[in-house]
Amino acid sequence: MRTTKQAAIGFIFVTLLIDVMGWGLIIPVMADLIAELKGIPVNIASTYGALLLSSFAITQFLFSPLVGNLSDRFGRRPILLISLLGFAIDYLILAWAPTYGWLFAGRIIAGITGASFTTASSYIADISTDETTRAKNFGLIGAAFGLGFVLGPALGGLLATWGLRAPFYAAAVLCLLNFLFGLLLLPESLPKSSRRAFDWRRANPLGSLRFLMEHKEIGGLAISFFLIYLGAQAVQGSWNFFTIYQFDWSEGMIGISLAVVGVLTGLVQGGLTRILNPKIGNEKSIYLGLSLYALGLILFAFATEGWMMFVFLVPYCLGGICGPSLQSLIAGHVESSQQGELQGALTSLMSLTTIVGPLIMNNAFSYFTTPQAPFHFPGIHFLIGAVCMLGGLWIVRRILTREKLAVV
């Protein structure tokens, strides 16, 4: 049984790795592609990049609960395979897009089928036996994300020398290979005895969010979860636009920087989390991680040279130790038959942050780089992100302190 579970974790890790590589491939060229299609400077193009991210997130918000509930009904494997095929179609549309409007079509398709991380999280919860094991296994998701961002952006920056569209074709090929890999090798994690009937009332996004509020502890921790991912949008939504504007980085340099992010994230969530979490526990991991996230964002905001961004990535990426611990705490409050519903709800929360986050962060960056701004401050969105992290820290500390008092 142990060997089977280890093999299953390996399968899901490789599946997510290839999936993330596909997305990482296109990040270095997206800013310049949008600017080219719209015929505008890159700092103004960041607002259009935010709209693309938000359109993807809106469809994910609407469909993630549906996908999560479908995986509770039919199993994780078929839903994951449909997701991978949808991403391949998305990248082909992006590769062929003659206008900015076509980019929306591709992003909407990806948002509808974008169930890979929702279903993968449910898969991990299915095969994890206790809280510590869950935290370690959820850390592997972060490790796949990190390693994918080592290989994807570096390769994307290299492929960009052949044209802005080349990385999209490569991403489509990777997703198709990913689909074939899952079709041939990925086993099902949810036995038929643990499946439940599909219920439309539980598959809508508002019903999914209500699920988080059924238990007071889950609802409060979910708010902290929301703030963490909202703060992260300061980096995820505008890194390429900010570094091109502020430091005149090329696609290749953006790819290198994101590869560094991937190395650090992989080391933290695939290595450090698995060592540190059992020693200090979920609570201290969350506190330490959120503090480091906030520190990294504040340092980004005041960086004056490009090399500083690489140095400041260290504390920021070390903050990644908080994510698996918080997710493990939340997952520990529900039964195995509800993990798909829970992970779908959490993905909906993440999608909400990607709806509002880029609109807040990218527009703040764009506005404070224009003559209309009261002062010039390109890094202001990083400070907004730091405030979100500190807010999440305050909330989770209050909740965990209350839980301890209730036990006593």
Coordinates of C-alpha atoms in Angstrom, one line a residue:
M1 CA 0.0 0.0 0.0
R2 CA 2.8 2.4 0.9
T3 CA 4.6 1.7 -2.4
T4 CA 1.4 2.3 -4.3
K5 CA 0.8 5.7 -2.6
Q6 CA 4.4 6.7 -3.2
A7 CA 4.0 5.8 -6.9
A8 CA 0.8 7.8 -7.1
I9 CA 2.4 10.8 -5.6
G10 CA 5.2 10.5 -8.2
F11 CA 2.6 10.4 -11.0
I12 CA 0.7 13.5 -9.8
F13 CA 4.0 15.3 -9.3
V14 CA 5.2 14.7 -12.8
T15 CA 1.7 15.6 -14.2
L16 CA 1.7 18.9 -12.4
L17 CA 5.3 19.6 -13.3
I18 CA 4.6 19.4 -17.0
D19 CA 1.4 21.4 -16.5
V20 CA 3.3 24.2 -14.8
M21 CA 6.1 24.1 -17.3
G22 CA 3.5 24.9 -20.0
W23 CA 2.4 28.1 -18.2
G24 CA 5.9 29.0 -17.3
L25 CA 6.9 28.9 -20.9
I26 CA 4.7 31.8 -21.9
I27 CA 5.1 34.2 -19.0
P28 CA 8.4 35.8 -20.4
V29 CA 6.7 36.8 -23.7
M30 CA 3.2 37.8 -22.5
A31 CA 4.0 41.4 -21.6
D32 CA 5.7 42.1 -25.0
L33 CA 3.0 40.2 -26.9
I34 CA 0.2 42.2 -25.4
A35 CA 2.1 45.5 -26.0
E36 CA 2.7 44.4 -29.6
L37 CA -0.9 43.5 -30.3
K38 CA -2.2 46.7 -28.7
G39 CA 0.6 49.0 -29.9
I40 CA 1.2 50.5 -26.4
P41 CA 4.1 50.8 -23.9
V42 CA 4.6 47.9 -21.6
N43 CA 3.6 49.8 -18.4
I44 CA 0.2 50.6 -19.9
A45 CA 0.0 47.1 -21.3
S46 CA 0.0 45.8 -17.7
T47 CA -3.6 46.9 -17.3
Y48 CA -4.6 44.7 -20.3
G49 CA -2.5 41.8 -18.8
A50 CA -4.6 42.2 -15.7
L51 CA -7.8 41.9 -17.7
L52 CA -6.5 38.6 -19.2
L53 CA -5.7 37.2 -15.8
S54 CA -9.1 38.3 -14.5
S55 CA -11.0 36.7 -17.3
F56 CA -9.2 33.4 -16.7
A57 CA -9.9 33.7 -12.9
I58 CA -13.6 34.5 -13.4
T59 CA -14.2 31.4 -15.4
Q60 CA -12.2 29.4 -12.9
F61 CA -14.2 30.8 -10.0
L62 CA -17.4 29.8 -11.7
F63 CA -16.3 26.3 -12.8
S64 CA -13.9 25.1 -10.1
P65 CA -16.7 24.1 -7.7
L66 CA -18.3 22.2 -10.5
V67 CA -15.1 20.5 -11.3
G68 CA -14.4 19.7 -7.7
N69 CA -17.8 18.2 -7.2
L70 CA -17.5 16.2 -10.4
S71 CA -14.3 14.7 -9.1
D72 CA -16.1 13.7 -5.9
R73 CA -18.7 11.9 -8.1
F74 CA -16.6 10.4 -10.9
G75 CA -13.1 10.3 -9.5
R76 CA -10.0 12.5 -9.8
R77 CA -8.4 10.9 -12.9
P78 CA -11.0 11.7 -15.7
I79 CA -11.5 15.2 -14.5
L80 CA -7.7 15.8 -14.5
L81 CA -7.3 14.5 -18.0
I82 CA -10.1 16.8 -19.3
S83 CA -8.3 19.7 -17.7
L84 CA -5.0 18.9 -19.4
L85 CA -6.6 18.6 -22.8
G86 CA -8.3 22.0 -22.3
F87 CA -5.0 23.7 -21.6
A88 CA -3.5 22.3 -24.7
I89 CA -6.3 23.8 -26.8
D90 CA -5.9 27.1 -24.9
Y91 CA -2.2 27.4 -25.8
L92 CA -2.9 26.7 -29.5
I93 CA -5.4 29.5 -29.6
L94 CA -2.9 31.9 -27.9
A95 CA -0.3 30.8 -30.5
W96 CA -2.6 31.7 -33.4
A97 CA -4.2 34.8 -31.9
P98 CA -4.1 37.6 -34.5
T99 CA -5.5 40.2 -32.1
Y100 CA -5.7 40.9 -28.4
G101 CA -9.3 39.8 -28.3
W102 CA -8.3 36.2 -29.3
L103 CA -6.3 36.0 -26.1
F104 CA -9.5 36.2 -24.2
A105 CA -11.0 33.1 -25.9
G106 CA -8.0 31.0 -25.0
R107 CA -7.9 32.2 -21.4
I108 CA -11.7 31.4 -21.0
I109 CA -11.2 27.9 -22.3
A110 CA -8.3 27.4 -19.9
G111 CA -10.4 28.8 -17.0
I112 CA -13.3 26.4 -17.7
T113 CA -11.1 23.3 -17.8
G114 CA -8.4 24.6 -15.4
A115 CA -8.9 21.9 -12.8
S116 CA -5.4 20.5 -12.5
F117 CA -4.5 22.0 -9.2
T118 CA -8.0 21.6 -7.7
T119 CA -8.1 17.9 -8.6
A120 CA -4.5 17.4 -7.7
S121 CA -5.1 18.8 -4.2
S122 CA -8.0 16.4 -3.8
Y123 CA -5.8 13.6 -5.1
I124 CA -3.1 14.4 -2.5
A125 CA -5.7 14.6 0.3
D126 CA -7.1 11.2 -0.8
I127 CA -3.8 9.4 -0.3
S128 CA -2.6 11.3 2.8
T129 CA -3.2 9.5 6.1
D130 CA -2.6 12.3 8.7
E131 CA -2.0 16.0 9.2
T132 CA 1.8 15.8 8.9
T133 CA 1.7 13.6 5.8
R134 CA -0.8 16.0 4.2
A135 CA 1.5 19.0 4.8
K136 CA 4.5 17.1 3.3
N137 CA 2.4 15.9 0.3
F138 CA 0.9 19.3 -0.3
G139 CA 4.4 20.6 -0.3
L140 CA 5.1 18.4 -3.3
I141 CA 2.5 20.5 -5.2
G142 CA 4.6 23.5 -4.5
A143 CA 7.8 21.7 -5.5
A144 CA 6.2 20.8 -8.8
F145 CA 5.2 24.4 -9.2
G146 CA 8.8 25.5 -8.4
L147 CA 10.6 23.0 -10.6
G148 CA 8.1 23.8 -13.5
F149 CA 9.1 27.4 -13.1
V150 CA 12.7 26.5 -13.3
L151 CA 12.4 24.7 -16.6
G152 CA 9.4 26.6 -18.1
P153 CA 10.5 30.3 -18.0
A154 CA 14.1 29.5 -18.8
L155 CA 13.0 27.5 -21.9
G156 CA 10.4 30.2 -22.7
G157 CA 13.0 32.9 -22.6
L158 CA 15.2 30.8 -24.9
L159 CA 12.4 30.0 -27.3
A160 CA 11.5 33.7 -27.5
T161 CA 14.6 34.3 -29.6
W162 CA 12.7 32.4 -32.4
G163 CA 9.6 34.6 -32.0
L164 CA 7.0 35.6 -29.4
R165 CA 4.7 32.7 -30.5
A166 CA 7.2 29.9 -30.2
P167 CA 6.7 29.3 -26.5
F168 CA 2.9 28.9 -27.0
Y169 CA 3.5 26.0 -29.4
A170 CA 5.9 24.4 -27.0
A171 CA 3.4 24.8 -24.1
A172 CA 0.7 23.1 -26.2
V173 CA 3.0 20.1 -27.0
L174 CA 3.8 19.7 -23.3
C175 CA 0.2 19.7 -22.2
L176 CA -0.6 17.1 -24.8
L177 CA 2.3 14.9 -23.6
N178 CA 1.0 15.5 -20.1
F179 CA -2.5 14.3 -21.1
L180 CA -1.0 11.1 -22.6
F181 CA 1.1 10.6 -19.5
G182 CA -2.0 10.8 -17.3
L183 CA -4.0 8.6 -19.6
L184 CA -1.5 5.8 -19.5
L185 CA 0.0 6.0 -16.0
L186 CA -2.1 8.0 -13.5
P187 CA -4.2 5.7 -11.2
E188 CA -7.5 6.7 -9.6
S189 CA -7.2 7.9 -6.0
L190 CA -10.8 8.0 -4.9
P191 CA -12.5 4.5 -4.5
K192 CA -16.1 4.1 -5.6
S193 CA -17.1 3.5 -2.0
S194 CA -16.0 7.1 -1.1
R195 CA -17.8 8.9 -3.9
R196 CA -21.0 10.8 -3.4
A197 CA -23.9 11.9 -5.6
F198 CA -23.5 15.0 -7.6
D199 CA -25.5 18.0 -6.3
W200 CA -25.9 21.2 -8.3
R201 CA -26.5 23.2 -5.2
R202 CA -23.1 22.3 -3.9
A203 CA -21.4 22.9 -7.3
N204 CA -22.1 26.6 -7.7
P205 CA -19.4 29.1 -6.6
L206 CA -21.5 30.8 -3.9
G207 CA -22.6 27.4 -2.5
S208 CA -18.9 26.4 -2.5
L209 CA -17.9 29.5 -0.5
R210 CA -20.8 28.8 1.9
F211 CA -19.2 25.4 2.5
L212 CA -16.2 27.1 3.9
M213 CA -18.4 28.9 6.4
E214 CA -20.0 25.8 7.7
H215 CA -17.3 25.5 10.3
K216 CA -16.1 28.7 11.9
E217 CA -12.5 27.6 12.0
I218 CA -12.5 26.8 8.2
G219 CA -14.2 30.1 7.4
G220 CA -11.6 32.2 9.3
L221 CA -8.7 30.3 7.9
A222 CA -10.1 30.6 4.5
I223 CA -10.1 34.4 4.9
S224 CA -6.4 34.2 5.7
F225 CA -5.9 31.9 2.7
F226 CA -7.6 34.5 0.5
L227 CA -5.4 37.4 1.8
I228 CA -2.2 35.4 1.2
Y229 CA -3.0 34.7 -2.4
L230 CA -4.3 38.2 -2.9
G231 CA -0.9 39.5 -1.7
A232 CA 0.9 37.1 -4.0
Q233 CA -0.7 38.8 -7.0
A234 CA 1.6 41.7 -6.5
V235 CA 4.4 39.4 -7.8
Q236 CA 2.5 36.9 -10.0
G237 CA 0.4 39.5 -12.0
S238 CA 3.0 42.1 -12.7
W239 CA 6.6 40.7 -12.3
N240 CA 7.2 40.8 -16.1
F241 CA 5.7 44.2 -16.6
F242 CA 7.4 45.7 -13.6
T243 CA 10.9 44.4 -14.4
I244 CA 10.7 45.4 -18.1
Y245 CA 9.7 48.9 -17.1
Q246 CA 11.9 49.4 -14.1
F247 CA 15.1 47.6 -15.2
D248 CA 14.6 47.1 -18.9
W249 CA 14.8 43.4 -18.7
S250 CA 14.6 41.2 -21.8
E251 CA 12.4 38.1 -22.2
G252 CA 15.5 36.0 -21.4
M253 CA 16.3 37.9 -18.2
I254 CA 12.6 37.5 -17.1
G255 CA 12.9 33.8 -17.8
I256 CA 16.1 33.5 -15.7
S257 CA 14.5 35.4 -12.8
L258 CA 11.5 33.1 -12.9
A259 CA 13.7 30.1 -13.1
V260 CA 15.4 31.3 -9.9
V261 CA 11.9 31.6 -8.3
G262 CA 11.3 28.0 -9.4
V263 CA 14.6 26.8 -7.8
L264 CA 13.9 28.6 -4.5
T265 CA 10.2 27.5 -4.4
G266 CA 11.2 23.9 -5.1
L267 CA 13.8 23.9 -2.4
V268 CA 11.4 25.4 0.1
Q269 CA 8.3 23.5 -0.6
G270 CA 9.8 20.2 -1.7
G271 CA 12.7 20.1 0.8
L272 CA 12.6 22.7 3.6
T273 CA 8.8 22.3 4.3
R274 CA 9.2 18.5 4.6
I275 CA 12.0 19.0 7.1
L276 CA 10.9 22.1 9.0
N277 CA 7.2 21.4 9.4
P278 CA 7.5 18.3 11.5
K279 CA 10.0 20.1 13.7
I280 CA 8.1 23.3 14.4
G281 CA 4.6 22.4 13.4
N282 CA 1.9 24.0 11.2
E283 CA 1.3 27.0 13.4
K284 CA 4.9 28.3 13.6
S285 CA 5.4 27.5 9.9
I286 CA 2.5 29.7 9.0
Y287 CA 3.7 32.6 11.2
L288 CA 7.3 32.5 9.9
G289 CA 6.2 32.1 6.3
L290 CA 3.9 35.0 6.3
S291 CA 6.4 37.3 8.0
L292 CA 9.0 36.4 5.3
Y293 CA 6.5 37.0 2.5
A294 CA 5.8 40.5 3.8
L295 CA 9.5 41.2 4.2
G296 CA 10.3 40.1 0.6
L297 CA 7.5 42.3 -0.8
I298 CA 8.6 45.4 1.1
L299 CA 12.1 44.9 -0.2
F300 CA 10.8 44.5 -3.8
A301 CA 9.0 47.8 -3.5
F302 CA 12.2 49.8 -2.9
A303 CA 14.6 47.9 -5.2
T304 CA 16.6 50.3 -7.3
E305 CA 18.8 47.8 -9.3
G306 CA 17.9 44.7 -11.1
W307 CA 20.3 42.5 -9.1
M308 CA 18.4 43.4 -5.9
M309 CA 15.3 41.6 -7.1
F310 CA 17.3 38.3 -7.2
V311 CA 18.6 38.9 -3.6
F312 CA 15.1 39.8 -2.3
L313 CA 13.6 36.7 -3.9
V314 CA 15.3 34.7 -1.0
P315 CA 13.1 35.9 1.9
Y316 CA 10.0 36.1 -0.4
C317 CA 10.3 32.5 -1.5
L318 CA 11.2 31.3 2.0
G319 CA 7.7 32.5 2.8
G320 CA 6.4 29.5 0.9
I321 CA 6.6 27.3 4.0
C322 CA 3.3 28.7 5.2
G323 CA 1.1 27.5 2.3
P324 CA 1.2 23.7 2.7
S325 CA 0.8 24.1 6.5
L326 CA -2.3 26.3 6.2
Q327 CA -3.8 24.1 3.5
S328 CA -3.2 21.0 5.7
L329 CA -5.0 22.7 8.7
I330 CA -8.0 23.5 6.5
A331 CA -8.1 20.0 4.9
G332 CA -8.0 18.4 8.4
H333 CA -11.5 19.7 9.2
V334 CA -13.4 17.7 6.5
E335 CA -14.0 14.1 5.6
S336 CA -12.4 12.4 2.6
S337 CA -15.6 12.4 0.7
Q338 CA -15.7 16.2 0.8
Q339 CA -12.1 16.9 -0.1
G340 CA -13.0 17.6 -3.7
E341 CA -15.6 20.1 -2.6
L342 CA -13.2 21.7 -0.2
Q343 CA -10.4 22.0 -2.7
G344 CA -12.8 23.3 -5.3
A345 CA -13.9 26.0 -2.8
L346 CA -10.3 26.9 -2.0
T347 CA -9.5 27.1 -5.7
S348 CA -12.5 29.4 -6.0
L349 CA -11.0 31.6 -3.4
M350 CA -7.7 31.6 -5.3
S351 CA -9.6 32.5 -8.4
L352 CA -11.2 35.4 -6.6
T353 CA -7.8 36.8 -5.8
T354 CA -6.8 36.5 -9.4
I355 CA -9.9 38.3 -10.4
V356 CA -9.4 41.3 -8.1
G357 CA -5.6 41.0 -7.5
P358 CA -4.3 41.9 -10.9
L359 CA -6.8 44.7 -11.3
I360 CA -5.6 46.2 -8.0
M361 CA -1.9 45.5 -8.3
N362 CA -1.3 46.1 -12.1
N363 CA -3.5 49.2 -12.2
A364 CA -1.6 50.6 -9.1
F365 CA 1.7 49.9 -10.9
S366 CA 0.5 51.4 -14.1
Y367 CA -1.0 54.5 -12.5
F368 CA 2.0 55.3 -10.4
T369 CA 4.2 55.2 -13.5
T370 CA 2.2 57.9 -15.3
P371 CA 2.4 61.7 -15.1
Q372 CA -1.1 61.8 -13.5
A373 CA 0.1 60.1 -10.3
P374 CA 0.8 62.3 -7.3
F375 CA 4.3 60.7 -7.1
H376 CA 6.3 58.2 -9.1
F377 CA 6.4 54.8 -7.3
P378 CA 6.4 51.7 -9.6
G379 CA 6.7 49.4 -6.6
I380 CA 3.6 50.5 -4.8
H381 CA 1.8 47.3 -5.6
F382 CA 4.4 45.3 -3.6
L383 CA 3.5 47.3 -0.5
I384 CA -0.1 46.5 -1.0
G385 CA 0.8 42.8 -1.2
A386 CA 2.8 43.1 2.1
V387 CA -0.2 44.6 3.9
C388 CA -2.3 41.6 2.7
M389 CA 0.3 39.1 4.1
L390 CA 0.4 40.9 7.4
G391 CA -3.4 40.9 7.5
G392 CA -3.5 37.2 6.9
L393 CA -1.0 36.6 9.7
W394 CA -3.1 38.6 12.2
I395 CA -6.2 36.6 11.3
V396 CA -4.7 33.2 11.5
R397 CA -3.0 34.0 14.8
R398 CA -6.3 35.0 16.3
I399 CA -8.0 31.9 15.1
L400 CA -5.4 29.4 16.3
T401 CA -5.1 31.2 19.6
R402 CA -8.9 30.9 20.1
E403 CA -8.7 27.2 19.2
K404 CA -6.1 26.6 21.9
L405 CA -8.2 28.4 24.5
A406 CA -11.2 26.3 23.5
V407 CA -9.3 23.1 24.1
V408 CA -8.2 24.3 27.5

